[in-house]
GROMACS .gro file of C-alpha atoms in nm:
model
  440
    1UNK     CA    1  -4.247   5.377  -4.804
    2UNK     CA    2  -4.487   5.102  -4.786
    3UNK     CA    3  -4.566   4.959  -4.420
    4UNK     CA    4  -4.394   4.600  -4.469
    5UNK     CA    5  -4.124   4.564  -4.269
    6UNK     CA    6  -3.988   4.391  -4.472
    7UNK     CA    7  -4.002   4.608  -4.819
    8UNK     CA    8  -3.790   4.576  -5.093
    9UNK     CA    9  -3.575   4.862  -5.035
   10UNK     CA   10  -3.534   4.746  -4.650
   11UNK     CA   11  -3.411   4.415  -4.739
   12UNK     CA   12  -3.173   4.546  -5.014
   13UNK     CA   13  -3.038   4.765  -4.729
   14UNK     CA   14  -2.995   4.497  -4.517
   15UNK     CA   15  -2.852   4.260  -4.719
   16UNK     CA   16  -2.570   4.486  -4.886
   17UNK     CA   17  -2.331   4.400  -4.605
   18UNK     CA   18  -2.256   4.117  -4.334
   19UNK     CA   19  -2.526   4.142  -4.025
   20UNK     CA   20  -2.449   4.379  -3.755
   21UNK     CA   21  -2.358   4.157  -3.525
   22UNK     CA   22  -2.074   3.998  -3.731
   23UNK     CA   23  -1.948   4.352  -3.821
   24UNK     CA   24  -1.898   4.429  -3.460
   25UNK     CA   25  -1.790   4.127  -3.339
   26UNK     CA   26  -1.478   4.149  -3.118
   27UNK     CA   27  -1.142   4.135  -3.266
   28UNK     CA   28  -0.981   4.130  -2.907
   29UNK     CA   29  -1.059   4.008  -2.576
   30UNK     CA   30  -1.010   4.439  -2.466
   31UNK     CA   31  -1.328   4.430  -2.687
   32UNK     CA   32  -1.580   4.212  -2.538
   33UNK     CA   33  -1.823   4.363  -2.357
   34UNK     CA   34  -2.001   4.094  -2.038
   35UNK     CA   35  -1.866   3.797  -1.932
   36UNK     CA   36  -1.609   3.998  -1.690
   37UNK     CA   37  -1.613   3.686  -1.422
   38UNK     CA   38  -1.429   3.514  -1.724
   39UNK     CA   39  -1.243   3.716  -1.959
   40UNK     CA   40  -1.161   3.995  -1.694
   41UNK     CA   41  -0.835   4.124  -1.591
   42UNK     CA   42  -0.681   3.832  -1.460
   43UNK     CA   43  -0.980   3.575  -1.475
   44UNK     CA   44  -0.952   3.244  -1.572
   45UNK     CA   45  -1.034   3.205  -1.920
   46UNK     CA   46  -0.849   3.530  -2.033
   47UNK     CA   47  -0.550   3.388  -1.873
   48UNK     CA   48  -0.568   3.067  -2.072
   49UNK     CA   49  -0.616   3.257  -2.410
   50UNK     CA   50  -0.350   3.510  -2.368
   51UNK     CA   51  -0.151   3.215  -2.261
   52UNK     CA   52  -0.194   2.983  -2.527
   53UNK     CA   53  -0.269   2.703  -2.253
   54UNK     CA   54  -0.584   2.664  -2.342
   55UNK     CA   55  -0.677   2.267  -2.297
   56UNK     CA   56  -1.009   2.122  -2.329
   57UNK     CA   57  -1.314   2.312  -2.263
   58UNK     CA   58  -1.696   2.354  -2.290
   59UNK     CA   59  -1.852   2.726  -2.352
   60UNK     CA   60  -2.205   2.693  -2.181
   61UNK     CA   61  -2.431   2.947  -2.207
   62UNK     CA   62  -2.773   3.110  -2.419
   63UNK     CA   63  -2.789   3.229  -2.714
   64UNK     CA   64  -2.522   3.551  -2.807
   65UNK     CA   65  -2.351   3.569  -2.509
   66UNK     CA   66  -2.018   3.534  -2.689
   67UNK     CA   67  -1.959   3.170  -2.720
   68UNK     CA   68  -1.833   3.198  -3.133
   69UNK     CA   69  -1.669   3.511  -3.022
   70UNK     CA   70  -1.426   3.324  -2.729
   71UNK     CA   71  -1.318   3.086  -3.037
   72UNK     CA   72  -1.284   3.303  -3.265
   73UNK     CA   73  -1.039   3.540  -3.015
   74UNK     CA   74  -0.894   3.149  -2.917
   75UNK     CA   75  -0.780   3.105  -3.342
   76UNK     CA   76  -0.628   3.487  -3.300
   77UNK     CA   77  -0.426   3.371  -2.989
   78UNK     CA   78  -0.282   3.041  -3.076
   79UNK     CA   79   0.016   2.932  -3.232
   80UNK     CA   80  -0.213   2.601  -3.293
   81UNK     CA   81  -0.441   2.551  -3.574
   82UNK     CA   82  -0.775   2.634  -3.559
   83UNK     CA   83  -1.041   2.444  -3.715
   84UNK     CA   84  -1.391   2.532  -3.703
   85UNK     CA   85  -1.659   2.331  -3.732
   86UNK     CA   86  -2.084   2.302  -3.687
   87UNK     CA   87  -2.264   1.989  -3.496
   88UNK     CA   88  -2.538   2.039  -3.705
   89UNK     CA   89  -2.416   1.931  -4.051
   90UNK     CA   90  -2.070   1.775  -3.931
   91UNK     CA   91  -2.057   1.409  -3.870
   92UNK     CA   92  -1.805   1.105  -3.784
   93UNK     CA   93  -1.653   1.154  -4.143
   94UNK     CA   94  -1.610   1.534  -4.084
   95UNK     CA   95  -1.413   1.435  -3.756
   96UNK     CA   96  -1.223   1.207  -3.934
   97UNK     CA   97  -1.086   1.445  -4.144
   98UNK     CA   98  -0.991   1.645  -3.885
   99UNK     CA   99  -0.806   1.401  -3.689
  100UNK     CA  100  -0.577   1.324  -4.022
  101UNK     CA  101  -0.503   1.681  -4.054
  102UNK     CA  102  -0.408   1.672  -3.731
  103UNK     CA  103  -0.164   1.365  -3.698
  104UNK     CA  104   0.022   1.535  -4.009
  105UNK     CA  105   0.016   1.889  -3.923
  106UNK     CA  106   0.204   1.752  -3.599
  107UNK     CA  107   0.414   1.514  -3.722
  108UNK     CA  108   0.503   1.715  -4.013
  109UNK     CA  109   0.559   2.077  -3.806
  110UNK     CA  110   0.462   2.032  -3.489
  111UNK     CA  111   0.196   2.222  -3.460
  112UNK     CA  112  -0.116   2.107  -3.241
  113UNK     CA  113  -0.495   2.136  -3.310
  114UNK     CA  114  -0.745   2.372  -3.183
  115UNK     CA  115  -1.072   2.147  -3.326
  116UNK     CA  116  -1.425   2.431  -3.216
  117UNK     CA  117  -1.729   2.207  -3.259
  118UNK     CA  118  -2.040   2.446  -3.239
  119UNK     CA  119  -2.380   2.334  -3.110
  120UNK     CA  120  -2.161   2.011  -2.971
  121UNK     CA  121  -2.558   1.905  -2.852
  122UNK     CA  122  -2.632   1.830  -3.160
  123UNK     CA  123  -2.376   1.518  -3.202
  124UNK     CA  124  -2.526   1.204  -3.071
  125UNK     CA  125  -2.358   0.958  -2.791
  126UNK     CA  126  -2.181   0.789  -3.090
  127UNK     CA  127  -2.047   1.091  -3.268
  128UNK     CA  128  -1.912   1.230  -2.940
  129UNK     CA  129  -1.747   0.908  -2.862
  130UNK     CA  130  -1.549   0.948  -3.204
  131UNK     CA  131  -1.392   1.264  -3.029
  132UNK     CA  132  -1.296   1.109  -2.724
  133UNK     CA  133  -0.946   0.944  -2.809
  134UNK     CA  134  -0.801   1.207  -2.946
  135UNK     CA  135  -0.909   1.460  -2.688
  136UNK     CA  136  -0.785   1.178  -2.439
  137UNK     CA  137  -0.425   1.187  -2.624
  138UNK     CA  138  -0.388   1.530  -2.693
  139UNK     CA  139  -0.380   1.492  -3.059
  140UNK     CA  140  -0.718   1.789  -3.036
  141UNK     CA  141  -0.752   2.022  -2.820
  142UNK     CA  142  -1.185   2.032  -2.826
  143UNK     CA  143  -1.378   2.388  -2.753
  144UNK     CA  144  -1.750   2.281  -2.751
  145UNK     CA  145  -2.016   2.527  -2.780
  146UNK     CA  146  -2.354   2.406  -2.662
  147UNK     CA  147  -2.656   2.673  -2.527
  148UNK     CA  148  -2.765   2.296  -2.361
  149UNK     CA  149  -2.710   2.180  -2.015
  150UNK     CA  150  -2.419   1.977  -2.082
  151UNK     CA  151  -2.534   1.758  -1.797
  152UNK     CA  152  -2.808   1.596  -2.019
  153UNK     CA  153  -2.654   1.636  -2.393
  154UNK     CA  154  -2.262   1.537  -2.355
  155UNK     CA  155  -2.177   1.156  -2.304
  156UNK     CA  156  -1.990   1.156  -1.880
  157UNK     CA  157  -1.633   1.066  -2.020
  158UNK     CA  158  -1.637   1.392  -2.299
  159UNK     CA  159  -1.702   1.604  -1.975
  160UNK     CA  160  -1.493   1.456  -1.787
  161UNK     CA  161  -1.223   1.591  -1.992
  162UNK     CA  162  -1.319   1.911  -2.045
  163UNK     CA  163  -1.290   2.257  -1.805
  164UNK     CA  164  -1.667   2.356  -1.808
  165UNK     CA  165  -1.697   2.754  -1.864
  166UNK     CA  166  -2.035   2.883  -1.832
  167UNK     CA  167  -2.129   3.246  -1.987
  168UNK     CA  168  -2.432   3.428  -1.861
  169UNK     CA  169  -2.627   3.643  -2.032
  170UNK     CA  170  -2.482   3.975  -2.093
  171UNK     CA  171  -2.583   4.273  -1.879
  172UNK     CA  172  -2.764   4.549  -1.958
  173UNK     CA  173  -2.543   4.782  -1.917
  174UNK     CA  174  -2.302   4.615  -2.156
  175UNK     CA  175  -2.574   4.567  -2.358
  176UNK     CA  176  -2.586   4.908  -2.375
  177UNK     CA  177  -2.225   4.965  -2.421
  178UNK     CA  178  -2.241   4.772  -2.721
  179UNK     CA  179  -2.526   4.943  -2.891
  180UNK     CA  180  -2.379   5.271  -2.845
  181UNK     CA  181  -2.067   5.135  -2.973
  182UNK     CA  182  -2.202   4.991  -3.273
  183UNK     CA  183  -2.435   5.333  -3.314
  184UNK     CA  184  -2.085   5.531  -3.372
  185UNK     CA  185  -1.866   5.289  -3.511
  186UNK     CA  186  -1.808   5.393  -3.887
  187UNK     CA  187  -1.562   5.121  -3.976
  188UNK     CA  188  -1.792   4.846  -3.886
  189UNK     CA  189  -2.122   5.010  -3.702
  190UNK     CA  190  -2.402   5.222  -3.806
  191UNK     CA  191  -2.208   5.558  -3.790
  192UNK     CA  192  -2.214   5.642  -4.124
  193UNK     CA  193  -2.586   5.696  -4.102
  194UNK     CA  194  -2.554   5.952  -3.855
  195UNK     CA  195  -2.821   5.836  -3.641
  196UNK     CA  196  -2.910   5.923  -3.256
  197UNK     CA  197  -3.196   5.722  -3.097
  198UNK     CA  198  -3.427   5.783  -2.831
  199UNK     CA  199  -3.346   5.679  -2.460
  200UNK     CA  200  -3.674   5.532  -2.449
  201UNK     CA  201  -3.592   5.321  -2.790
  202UNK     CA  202  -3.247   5.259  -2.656
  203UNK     CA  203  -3.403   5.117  -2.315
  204UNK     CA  204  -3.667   4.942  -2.477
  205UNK     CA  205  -3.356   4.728  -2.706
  206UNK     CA  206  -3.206   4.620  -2.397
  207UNK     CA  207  -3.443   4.569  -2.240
  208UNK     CA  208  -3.612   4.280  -2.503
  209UNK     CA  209  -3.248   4.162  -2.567
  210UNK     CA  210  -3.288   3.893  -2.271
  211UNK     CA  211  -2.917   3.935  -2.267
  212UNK     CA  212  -2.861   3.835  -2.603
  213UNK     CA  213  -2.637   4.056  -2.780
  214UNK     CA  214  -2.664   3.921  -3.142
  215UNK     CA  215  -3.046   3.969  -3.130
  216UNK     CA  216  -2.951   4.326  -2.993
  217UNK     CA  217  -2.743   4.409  -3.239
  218UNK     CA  218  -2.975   4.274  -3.496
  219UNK     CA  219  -3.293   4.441  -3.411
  220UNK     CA  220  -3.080   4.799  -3.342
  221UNK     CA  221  -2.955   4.702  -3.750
  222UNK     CA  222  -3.350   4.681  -3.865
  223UNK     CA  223  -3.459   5.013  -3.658
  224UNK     CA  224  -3.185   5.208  -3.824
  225UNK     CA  225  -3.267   5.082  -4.154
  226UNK     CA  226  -3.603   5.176  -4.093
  227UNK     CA  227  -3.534   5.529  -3.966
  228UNK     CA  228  -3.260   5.591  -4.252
  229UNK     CA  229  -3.492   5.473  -4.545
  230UNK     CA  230  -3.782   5.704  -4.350
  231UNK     CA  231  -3.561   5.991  -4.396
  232UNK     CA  232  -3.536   6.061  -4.026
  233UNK     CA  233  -3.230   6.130  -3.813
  234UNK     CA  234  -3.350   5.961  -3.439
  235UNK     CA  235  -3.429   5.604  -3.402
  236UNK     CA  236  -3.790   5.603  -3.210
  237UNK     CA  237  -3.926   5.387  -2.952
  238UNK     CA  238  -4.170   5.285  -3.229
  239UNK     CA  239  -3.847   5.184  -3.461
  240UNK     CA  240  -3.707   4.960  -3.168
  241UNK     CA  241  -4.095   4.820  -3.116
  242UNK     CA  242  -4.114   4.757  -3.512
  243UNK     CA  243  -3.761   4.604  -3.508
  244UNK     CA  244  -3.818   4.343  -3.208
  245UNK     CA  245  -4.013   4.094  -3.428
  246UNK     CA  246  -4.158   3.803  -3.215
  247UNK     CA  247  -3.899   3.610  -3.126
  248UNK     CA  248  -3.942   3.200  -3.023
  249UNK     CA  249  -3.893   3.149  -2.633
  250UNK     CA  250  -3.577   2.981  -2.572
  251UNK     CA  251  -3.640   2.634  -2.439
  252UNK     CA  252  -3.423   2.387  -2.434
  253UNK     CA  253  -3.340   2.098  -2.245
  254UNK     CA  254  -3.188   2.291  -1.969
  255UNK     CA  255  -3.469   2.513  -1.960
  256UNK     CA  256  -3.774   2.202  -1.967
  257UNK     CA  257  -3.626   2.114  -1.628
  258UNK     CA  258  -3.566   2.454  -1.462
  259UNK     CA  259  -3.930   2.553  -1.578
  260UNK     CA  260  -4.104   2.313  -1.456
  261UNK     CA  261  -3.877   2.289  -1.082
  262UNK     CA  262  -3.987   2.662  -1.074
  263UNK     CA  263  -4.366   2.568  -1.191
  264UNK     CA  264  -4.337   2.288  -0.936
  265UNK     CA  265  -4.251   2.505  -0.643
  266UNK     CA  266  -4.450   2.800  -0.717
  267UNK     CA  267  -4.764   2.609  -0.676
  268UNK     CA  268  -4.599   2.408  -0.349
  269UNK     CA  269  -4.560   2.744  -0.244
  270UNK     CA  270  -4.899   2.854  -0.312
  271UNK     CA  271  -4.831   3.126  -0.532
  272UNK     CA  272  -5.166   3.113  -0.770
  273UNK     CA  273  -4.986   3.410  -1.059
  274UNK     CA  274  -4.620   3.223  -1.010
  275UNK     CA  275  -4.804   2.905  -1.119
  276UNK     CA  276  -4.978   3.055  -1.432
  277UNK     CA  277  -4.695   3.225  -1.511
  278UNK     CA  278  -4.487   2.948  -1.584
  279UNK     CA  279  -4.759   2.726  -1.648
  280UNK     CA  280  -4.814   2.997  -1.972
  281UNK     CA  281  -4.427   3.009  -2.049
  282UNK     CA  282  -4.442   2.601  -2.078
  283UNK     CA  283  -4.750   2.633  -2.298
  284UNK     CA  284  -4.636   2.920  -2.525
  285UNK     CA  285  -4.292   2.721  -2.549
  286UNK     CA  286  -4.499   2.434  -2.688
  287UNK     CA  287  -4.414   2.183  -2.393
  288UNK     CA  288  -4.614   1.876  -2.373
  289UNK     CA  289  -4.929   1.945  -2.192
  290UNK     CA  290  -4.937   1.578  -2.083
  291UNK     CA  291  -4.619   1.615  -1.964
  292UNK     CA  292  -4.760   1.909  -1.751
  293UNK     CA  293  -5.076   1.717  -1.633
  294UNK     CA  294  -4.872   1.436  -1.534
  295UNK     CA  295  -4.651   1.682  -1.281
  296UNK     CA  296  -4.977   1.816  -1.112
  297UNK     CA  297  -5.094   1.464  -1.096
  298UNK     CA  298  -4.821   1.411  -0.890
  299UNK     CA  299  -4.791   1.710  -0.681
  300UNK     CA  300  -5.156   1.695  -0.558
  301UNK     CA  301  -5.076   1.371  -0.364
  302UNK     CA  302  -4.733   1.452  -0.305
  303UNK     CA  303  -4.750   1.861  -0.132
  304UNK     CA  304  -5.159   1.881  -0.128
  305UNK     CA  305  -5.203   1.473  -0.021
  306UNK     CA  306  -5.442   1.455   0.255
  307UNK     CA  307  -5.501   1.817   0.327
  308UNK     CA  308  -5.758   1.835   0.032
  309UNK     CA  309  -5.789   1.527  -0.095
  310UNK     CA  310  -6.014   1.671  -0.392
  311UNK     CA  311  -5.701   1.807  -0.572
  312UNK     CA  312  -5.614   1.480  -0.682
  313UNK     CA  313  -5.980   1.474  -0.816
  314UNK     CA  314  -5.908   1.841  -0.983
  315UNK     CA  315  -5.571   1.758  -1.129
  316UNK     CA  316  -5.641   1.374  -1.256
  317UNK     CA  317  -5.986   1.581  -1.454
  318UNK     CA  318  -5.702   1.804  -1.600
  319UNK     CA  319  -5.524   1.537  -1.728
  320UNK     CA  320  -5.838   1.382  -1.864
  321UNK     CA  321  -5.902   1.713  -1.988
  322UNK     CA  322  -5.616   1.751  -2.188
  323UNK     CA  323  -5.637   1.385  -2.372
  324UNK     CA  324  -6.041   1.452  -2.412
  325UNK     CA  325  -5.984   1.847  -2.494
  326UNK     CA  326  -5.666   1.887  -2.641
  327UNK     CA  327  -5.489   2.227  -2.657
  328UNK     CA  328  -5.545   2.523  -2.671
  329UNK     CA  329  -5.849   2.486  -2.488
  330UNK     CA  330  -5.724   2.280  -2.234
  331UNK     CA  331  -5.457   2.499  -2.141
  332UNK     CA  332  -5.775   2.622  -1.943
  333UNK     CA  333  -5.857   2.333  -1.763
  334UNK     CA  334  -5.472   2.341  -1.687
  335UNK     CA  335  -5.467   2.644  -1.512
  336UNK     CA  336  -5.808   2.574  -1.343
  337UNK     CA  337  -5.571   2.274  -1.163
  338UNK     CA  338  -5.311   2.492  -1.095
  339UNK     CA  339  -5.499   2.787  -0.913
  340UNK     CA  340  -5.659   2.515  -0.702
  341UNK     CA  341  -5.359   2.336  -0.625
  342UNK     CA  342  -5.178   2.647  -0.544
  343UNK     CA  343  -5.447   2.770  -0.296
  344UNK     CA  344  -5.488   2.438  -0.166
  345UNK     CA  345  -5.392   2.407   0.212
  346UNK     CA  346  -5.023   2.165   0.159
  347UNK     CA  347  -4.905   1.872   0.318
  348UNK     CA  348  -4.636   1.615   0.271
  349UNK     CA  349  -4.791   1.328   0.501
  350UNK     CA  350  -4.843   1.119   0.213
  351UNK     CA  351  -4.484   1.094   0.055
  352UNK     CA  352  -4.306   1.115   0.394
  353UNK     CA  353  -4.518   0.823   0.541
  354UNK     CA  354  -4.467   0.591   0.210
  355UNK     CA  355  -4.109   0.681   0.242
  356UNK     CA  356  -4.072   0.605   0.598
  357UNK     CA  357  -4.278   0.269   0.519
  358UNK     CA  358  -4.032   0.182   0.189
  359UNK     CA  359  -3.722   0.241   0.400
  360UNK     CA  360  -3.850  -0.008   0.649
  361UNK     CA  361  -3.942  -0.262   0.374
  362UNK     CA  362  -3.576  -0.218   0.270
  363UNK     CA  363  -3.357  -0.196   0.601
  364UNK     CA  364  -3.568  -0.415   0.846
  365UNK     CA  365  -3.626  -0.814   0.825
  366UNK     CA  366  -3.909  -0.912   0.565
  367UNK     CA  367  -4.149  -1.046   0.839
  368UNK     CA  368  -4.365  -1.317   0.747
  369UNK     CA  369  -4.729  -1.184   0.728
  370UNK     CA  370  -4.948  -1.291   1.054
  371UNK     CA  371  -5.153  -1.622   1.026
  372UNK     CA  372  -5.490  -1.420   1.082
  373UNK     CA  373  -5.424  -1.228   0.768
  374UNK     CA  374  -5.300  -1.495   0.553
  375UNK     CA  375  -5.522  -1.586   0.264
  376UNK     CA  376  -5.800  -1.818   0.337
  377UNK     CA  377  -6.013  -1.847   0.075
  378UNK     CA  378  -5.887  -2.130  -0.108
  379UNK     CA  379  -5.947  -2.515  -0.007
  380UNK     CA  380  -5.737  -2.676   0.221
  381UNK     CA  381  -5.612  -2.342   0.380
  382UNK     CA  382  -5.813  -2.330   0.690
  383UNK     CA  383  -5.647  -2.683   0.782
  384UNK     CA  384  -5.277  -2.514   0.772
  385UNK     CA  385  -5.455  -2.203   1.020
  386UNK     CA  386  -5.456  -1.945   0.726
  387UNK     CA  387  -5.731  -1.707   0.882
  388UNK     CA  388  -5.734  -1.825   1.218
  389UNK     CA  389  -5.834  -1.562   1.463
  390UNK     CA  390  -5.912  -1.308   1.193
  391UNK     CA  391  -6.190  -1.066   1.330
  392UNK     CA  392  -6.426  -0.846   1.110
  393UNK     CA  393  -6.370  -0.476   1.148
  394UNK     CA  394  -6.784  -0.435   0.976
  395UNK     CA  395  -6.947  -0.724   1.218
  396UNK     CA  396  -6.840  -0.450   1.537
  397UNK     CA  397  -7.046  -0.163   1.596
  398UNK     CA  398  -6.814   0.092   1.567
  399UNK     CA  399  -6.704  -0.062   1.203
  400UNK     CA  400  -6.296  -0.138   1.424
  401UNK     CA  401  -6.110  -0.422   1.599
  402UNK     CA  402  -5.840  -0.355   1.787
  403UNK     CA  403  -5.572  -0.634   1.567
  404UNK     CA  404  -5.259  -0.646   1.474
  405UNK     CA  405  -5.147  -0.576   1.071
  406UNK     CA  406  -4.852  -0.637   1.031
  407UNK     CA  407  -4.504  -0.850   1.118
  408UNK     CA  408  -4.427  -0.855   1.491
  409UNK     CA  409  -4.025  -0.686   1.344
  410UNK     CA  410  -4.244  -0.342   1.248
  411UNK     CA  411  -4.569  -0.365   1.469
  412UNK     CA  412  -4.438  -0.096   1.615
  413UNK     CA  413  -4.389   0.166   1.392
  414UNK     CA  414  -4.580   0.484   1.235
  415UNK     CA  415  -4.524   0.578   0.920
  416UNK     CA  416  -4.824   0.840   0.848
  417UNK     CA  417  -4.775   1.172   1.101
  418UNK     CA  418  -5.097   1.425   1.023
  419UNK     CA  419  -4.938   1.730   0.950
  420UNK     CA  420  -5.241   1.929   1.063
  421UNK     CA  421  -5.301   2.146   0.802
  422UNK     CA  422  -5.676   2.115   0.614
  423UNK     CA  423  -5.842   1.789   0.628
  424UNK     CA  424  -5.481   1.589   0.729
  425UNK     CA  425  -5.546   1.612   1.102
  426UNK     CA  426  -5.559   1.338   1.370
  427UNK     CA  427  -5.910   1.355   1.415
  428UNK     CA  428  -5.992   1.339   1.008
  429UNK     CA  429  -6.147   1.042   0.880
  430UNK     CA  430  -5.923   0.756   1.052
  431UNK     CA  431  -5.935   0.878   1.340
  432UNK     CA  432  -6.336   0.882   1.343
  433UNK     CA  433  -6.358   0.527   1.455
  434UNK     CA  434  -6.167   0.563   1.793
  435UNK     CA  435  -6.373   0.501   2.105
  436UNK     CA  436  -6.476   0.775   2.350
  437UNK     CA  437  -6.123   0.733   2.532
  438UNK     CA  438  -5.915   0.838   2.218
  439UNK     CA  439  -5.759   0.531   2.163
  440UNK     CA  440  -5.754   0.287   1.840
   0.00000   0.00000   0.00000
């Protein structure tokens, strides 16, 4: 057998029956494996199937963990029609069509409308708007599928009237459930080819799943046609390796925010390997690394601030870094930023003091600004007492005047409190031009 993978004979293997993971796909909700919070004994969702109450819903949730599969067991259960249909080539004319089968199927017999829209994400604001009417009447009964936050992809009134639902991804130990299953299975699993596999290979599957069953299912399918056409009888560890084929990091929406929280906070929490980490899962993701300079840009004033103020000097020569360098190199000077942010000593003085300033600016009088600080450079504006009794912090020796800067209504508040960690202590830099009694 020639090395390929993906040899001639392999492929014609492969591609003499449906995929694995639509063989084994369940045909009853006693079948699922995962998701037990849901379709349990009992649980909410299995209620509502077995039921037939099913109304509106979203199915939320990564890649094969069983969103099809819910629908599919929905069309089994319901005395409604069923029609499926895919957000990615479906459009406002597809939905049309829908809704007039609809109207006549129940005016005719009737008999409701289960409408599934798959990747619902994929619809725009004005395609999902077409939907909302006849969700709001009752005329369809919507199950969306997204693997997006539907938070940021569905328009507020679609999820308004929806149940949300969201599926996890599956354990491993159902993972492993279903693998053995689907080793056995002779109807519609490998167990025609008589085939044990390796603990080690079997561990290794689940383990690289990510709890996605369909990619399980599919990479167990390519180590057992790789064993079978071998001539062997045991699926190796160096099958299951073969089979898991780099697979693209799922990043989506959802994800882009939840990344970069966790990349955020690492580094707040000076965790140096937390920050690579998931500064490297952003880059190998192929998130924008100006997008990335931008967010340590910002957290150098806003957690490192004061305390060193030369992180704002590191992370602004990133960002410079990344226009001037480009990637991949600059994924360097990226993680050069975020090892000396995350070691950096921290502190918030700097956001909490501009906050504490901005809420006085909004909840306190606008105070006209003093006379002696009040422009006077222009003719005319020493005779209306602009400037009057203005004194020059550089003609004293100590380079201070004791004066006051702003309106009388918030003279006497602080906004900036040293936090004293690093540099961002009471004695740092402003506070060098006190006198000898401590005092401004």
């Amino acid at each position: 057998m020639p090395d390929d993978l993906f040899s001639a004979a392999l492929a014609d293997r492969l591609q003499s029956r449906p995929p694995l993971a639509a063989r084994m796909r369940p045909r009853s909700l006693d079948e699922v494996v995962g998701q037990d919070e849901l379709l349990g004994a009992g649980k909410p969702l299995r209620v509502l199937i077995e039921g037939d109450r099913l109304s509106s819903v979203i199915l939320w949730g990564p890649p094969g963990t069983g969103k099809t599969t819910i629908a599919r067991l929905v069309a089994n259960a319901t005395a409604k029609a069923f029609e499926p249909m895919s957000a990615v080539n479906a459009g406002v004319k597809d939905v049309r069509e829908v809704v007039e089968r609809a109207r006549s199927r129940l005016g005719q017999r009737g008999q409701g409308t289960i409408l599934f829209l798959d990747e619902v994400h994929r619809f725009n604001r004005t395609q999902q708007d077409a939907l909302l009417p006849h969700v709001e009447e009752g005329l369809l009964v919507l199950i969306s599928a997204t693997t997006e936050n539907p938070f940021f992809s569905l328009v507020g009134p679609l999820l308004s009237r929806s149940t949300m639902f969201r599926l996890e991804p599956i354990e491993p130990k159902a993972l492993r459930t279903l693998l053995e299953r689907a080793l056995v299975d002779r109807d519609r699993g490998l167990g025609e080819d008589a085939l044990t596999i390796e603990p080690g290979a079997l561990d290794h599957l689940v383990d690289r799943a990510d709890g996605d069953a369909r990619h399980a299912l599919t990479c167990l399918e390519v180590a057992d046609a790789l064993t079978a056409e071998d001539g062997r009888v045991e699926i190796t560890l160096a099958d299951a390796e073969a089979a898991l084929a780099l697979r693209a990091l799922r990043y989506g929406d959802d994800e882009h925010y939840d990344v970069i929280s966790a990349f955020i906070k690492s580094i707040r929490g000076s965790d140096p390997d937390a920050g690579l980490y998931w500064l490297a899962r952003m880059l190998e993701a192929g998130e924008d690394a100006r997008f990335i300079a931008r967010r340590l840009v910002i957290l150098a004033s806003e957690d490192v601030g004061l305390a060193d103020s030369q992180a704002l000097v590191v992370a602004d020569a990133a960002a410079r870094a990344v226009e001037f360098v480009g990637l991949p190199e600059a994924g360097i000077n990226l993680a050069h930023a975020v090892l000396y942010l995350a070691r950096a000593p921290k502190s918030n003085s700097v956001i909490s003091a501009l906050g504490a300033a901005r809420e006085d600016v909004r909840d306190q009088p606008a105070g006209r600004v003093p006379q002696h600080l009040r422009d006077a450079s222009y003719p005319g504006a020493a005779r209306i007492g602009h400037g009057d009794g203005y004194r020059y912090p550089h003609a004293e020796p100590s380079g201070w005047v004791d004066q006051q800067y702003r309106p009388p209504e918030t003279a006497g508040r602080r906004y900036y409190q040293p936090s004293g960690h690093g540099d961002d202590r009471e004695d740092s830099g402003w506070g060098e031009a006190r006198d000898d009694d401590g005092e401004r």
